[in-house]
């Protein structure tokens, strides 16, 4: 048998890669992880999940104070102002602490961090910086990068991607977001709350593609109430720099008269694509699919034995927790255990206010597959949401009409991201709506709305 430097080499230290590396090391495998960035944690910790949530949290507090919402609770602030530098500082602190935490975990678990961009030399040999190492197993976890809009150059000043939008040095007068998806609505919310006018230009006829239809419509209404302007079914044909800002030319997606929109800053957020740049995959024997992704089997193995892939670089939702779970599973499979991820039960959360979350099938998908029963409960009728002055949103439970098995749960609520965990767990255990309805939920909590929506599947909610 050939001798290798490592049992496992993971390429990429995002939530997929760093978790795979730690789990592999925990299982007794000699493990290294190559990372091209200066810090560990990938997109998520450096320029994604964590900094965006830091800005969402701080901007929400700012808005609660500035809008008078706190004054209505008796919390009067006579003088308040925005200190954007401090807000950015706490974002950077959160990132530094968490990326440093991964470095600590690597040391603790004896994962060797290989600094530099990795490029294959053959299926078991990889060059990283000035080193060349061999590994019996290689896990590709190189993540994703921003999908560019043809003809629109990102300069991170006037035309920015999500990374630039996290770091704007001042609140733009008018922010135009191209793409009404998760990034557009989360980062649009940050700058809207801090005082920007925000216009979202979306190609489709509704925001948040992939989510439940009713949830998308309700979300649209709520964001409009918050001051967002939407130009749906609209495409951007040109973005030109002018003065210190930009002028966008837009027209109906189906074709028609063009109009222009002036912007101080333009955020391009039209999706992300798998990242295999510089990996020299051809030398490994691996080919990409038509969407530039690495195809895998049920065990996360690729078509080349000994090469595995996980996270944003493979097909499926581009979510940190999905990447993490795949990281654990791939390490267990490499170690000869059975690592499984149930891709039918991956929750998704949009961290706006209120939060928007879902797991499983949308009502439209469920109805396509067969007969369903649907129960809904408005947050307005939930005692905790009402007490907290959070009337917007609802919970929807979708169950199979015959077996009552829960097929999907959708929530719009201030803490929907936390609430959705119980729905995911129930679905993982094969729960029926009756199981949820007969589970005791603490009072007063927002989660009681899930119980009531489950009761509504049988037509019997109490508080409605
Ligand atoms: P990544 O995190 O992209 O990590 C890949 C790493 O590989 C990178 O650090 C890269 O430098 C490195 N790399 C690439 N090529 C090489 C190479 N050849 N050699 C060495 N290293 C290499 N998801 C959520 O679930 N919740 C959220 O709230 C959320 N918020 C987001 C907010 C924003 C603004 C963005 C952009 C994304 C957000 N996401 C969120 C998505 C989440 O960040 C990704 O799904 C997740 O990071 C994917 O993990 P990964 O390990 O597959 O890849
Ligand atoms: P997205 O796929 O969520 O949304 C992109 C939007 O842009 C879609 O609505 C699409 O119809 C629209 N679009 C595409 N081309 C367009 C065009 N030419 N003109 C106008 N609109 C156009 O992608 P987004 O927001 O860029 O996010 C990328 C990924 O990052 C997502 O897949 C998401 O999973 C992940 N992410 C997750 C977060 C979370 O879990 N909270 C937060 C932020 C990102």
PDB file of C-alpha atoms in Angstrom, residues 37 42-52 55 88 91-92 95 144-147 154-169 175 183-184 186-188 190-191 265-272:
ATOM      1  CA  UNK A  37      -7.589  32.779   3.038  1.00  0.00           C
ATOM      2  CA  UNK A  42     -14.598  30.210   4.916  1.00  0.00           C
ATOM      3  CA  UNK A  43     -17.271  32.440   3.430  1.00  0.00           C
ATOM      4  CA  UNK A  44     -19.596  31.885   6.365  1.00  0.00           C
ATOM      5  CA  UNK A  45     -17.405  33.161   9.175  1.00  0.00           C
ATOM      6  CA  UNK A  46     -15.398  35.736   7.235  1.00  0.00           C
ATOM      7  CA  UNK A  47     -17.807  37.414   4.826  1.00  0.00           C
ATOM      8  CA  UNK A  48     -21.135  35.581   5.110  1.00  0.00           C
ATOM      9  CA  UNK A  49     -23.342  34.266   7.906  1.00  0.00           C
ATOM     10  CA  UNK A  50     -21.486  35.828  10.818  1.00  0.00           C
ATOM     11  CA  UNK A  51     -20.708  39.402   9.684  1.00  0.00           C
ATOM     12  CA  UNK A  52     -24.163  39.699   8.091  1.00  0.00           C
ATOM     13  CA  UNK A  55     -24.874  43.917  11.084  1.00  0.00           C
ATOM     14  CA  UNK A  88     -18.461  47.792  11.853  1.00  0.00           C
ATOM     15  CA  UNK A  91     -18.833  42.991  13.241  1.00  0.00           C
ATOM     16  CA  UNK A  92     -15.083  42.615  12.804  1.00  0.00           C
ATOM     17  CA  UNK A  95     -15.522  37.548  12.855  1.00  0.00           C
ATOM     18  CA  UNK A 144     -18.858  29.154  -3.712  1.00  0.00           C
ATOM     19  CA  UNK A 145     -18.331  32.662  -5.049  1.00  0.00           C
ATOM     20  CA  UNK A 146     -20.632  35.435  -6.222  1.00  0.00           C
ATOM     21  CA  UNK A 147     -22.385  34.920  -9.562  1.00  0.00           C
ATOM     22  CA  UNK A 154     -17.980  44.913  -9.138  1.00  0.00           C
ATOM     23  CA  UNK A 155     -15.678  47.666  -7.807  1.00  0.00           C
ATOM     24  CA  UNK A 156     -16.673  47.244  -4.106  1.00  0.00           C
ATOM     25  CA  UNK A 157     -17.246  51.018  -3.933  1.00  0.00           C
ATOM     26  CA  UNK A 158     -20.284  51.882  -6.023  1.00  0.00           C
ATOM     27  CA  UNK A 159     -21.129  48.430  -7.377  1.00  0.00           C
ATOM     28  CA  UNK A 160     -20.656  45.910  -4.593  1.00  0.00           C
ATOM     29  CA  UNK A 161     -21.251  42.246  -3.875  1.00  0.00           C
ATOM     30  CA  UNK A 162     -22.254  40.967  -0.435  1.00  0.00           C
ATOM     31  CA  UNK A 163     -18.704  41.413   0.882  1.00  0.00           C
ATOM     32  CA  UNK A 164     -18.636  45.075  -0.148  1.00  0.00           C
ATOM     33  CA  UNK A 165     -22.191  45.604   1.131  1.00  0.00           C
ATOM     34  CA  UNK A 166     -21.137  44.481   4.610  1.00  0.00           C
ATOM     35  CA  UNK A 167     -18.456  47.148   4.756  1.00  0.00           C
ATOM     36  CA  UNK A 168     -19.998  50.317   3.296  1.00  0.00           C
ATOM     37  CA  UNK A 169     -18.254  53.226   5.038  1.00  0.00           C
ATOM     38  CA  UNK A 175     -29.195  51.396  -2.399  1.00  0.00           C
ATOM     39  CA  UNK A 183     -28.681  38.278   0.470  1.00  0.00           C
ATOM     40  CA  UNK A 184     -30.672  41.093  -1.128  1.00  0.00           C
ATOM     41  CA  UNK A 186     -30.883  40.574   4.551  1.00  0.00           C
ATOM     42  CA  UNK A 187     -28.328  43.196   3.507  1.00  0.00           C
ATOM     43  CA  UNK A 188     -31.071  45.416   2.091  1.00  0.00           C
ATOM     44  CA  UNK A 190     -29.379  46.360   7.241  1.00  0.00           C
ATOM     45  CA  UNK A 191     -29.069  49.529   5.173  1.00  0.00           C
ATOM     46  CA  UNK A 265     -24.668  52.037  -4.314  1.00  0.00           C
ATOM     47  CA  UNK A 266     -25.679  48.952  -6.310  1.00  0.00           C
ATOM     48  CA  UNK A 267     -25.593  45.524  -4.643  1.00  0.00           C
ATOM     49  CA  UNK A 268     -25.361  42.587  -7.036  1.00  0.00           C
ATOM     50  CA  UNK A 269     -26.908  39.565  -5.295  1.00  0.00           C
ATOM     51  CA  UNK A 270     -28.162  37.260  -8.021  1.00  0.00           C
ATOM     52  CA  UNK A 271     -26.888  34.014  -6.527  1.00  0.00           C
ATOM     53  CA  UNK A 272     -23.638  32.156  -5.940  1.00  0.00           C
TER      54      UNK A 272
END
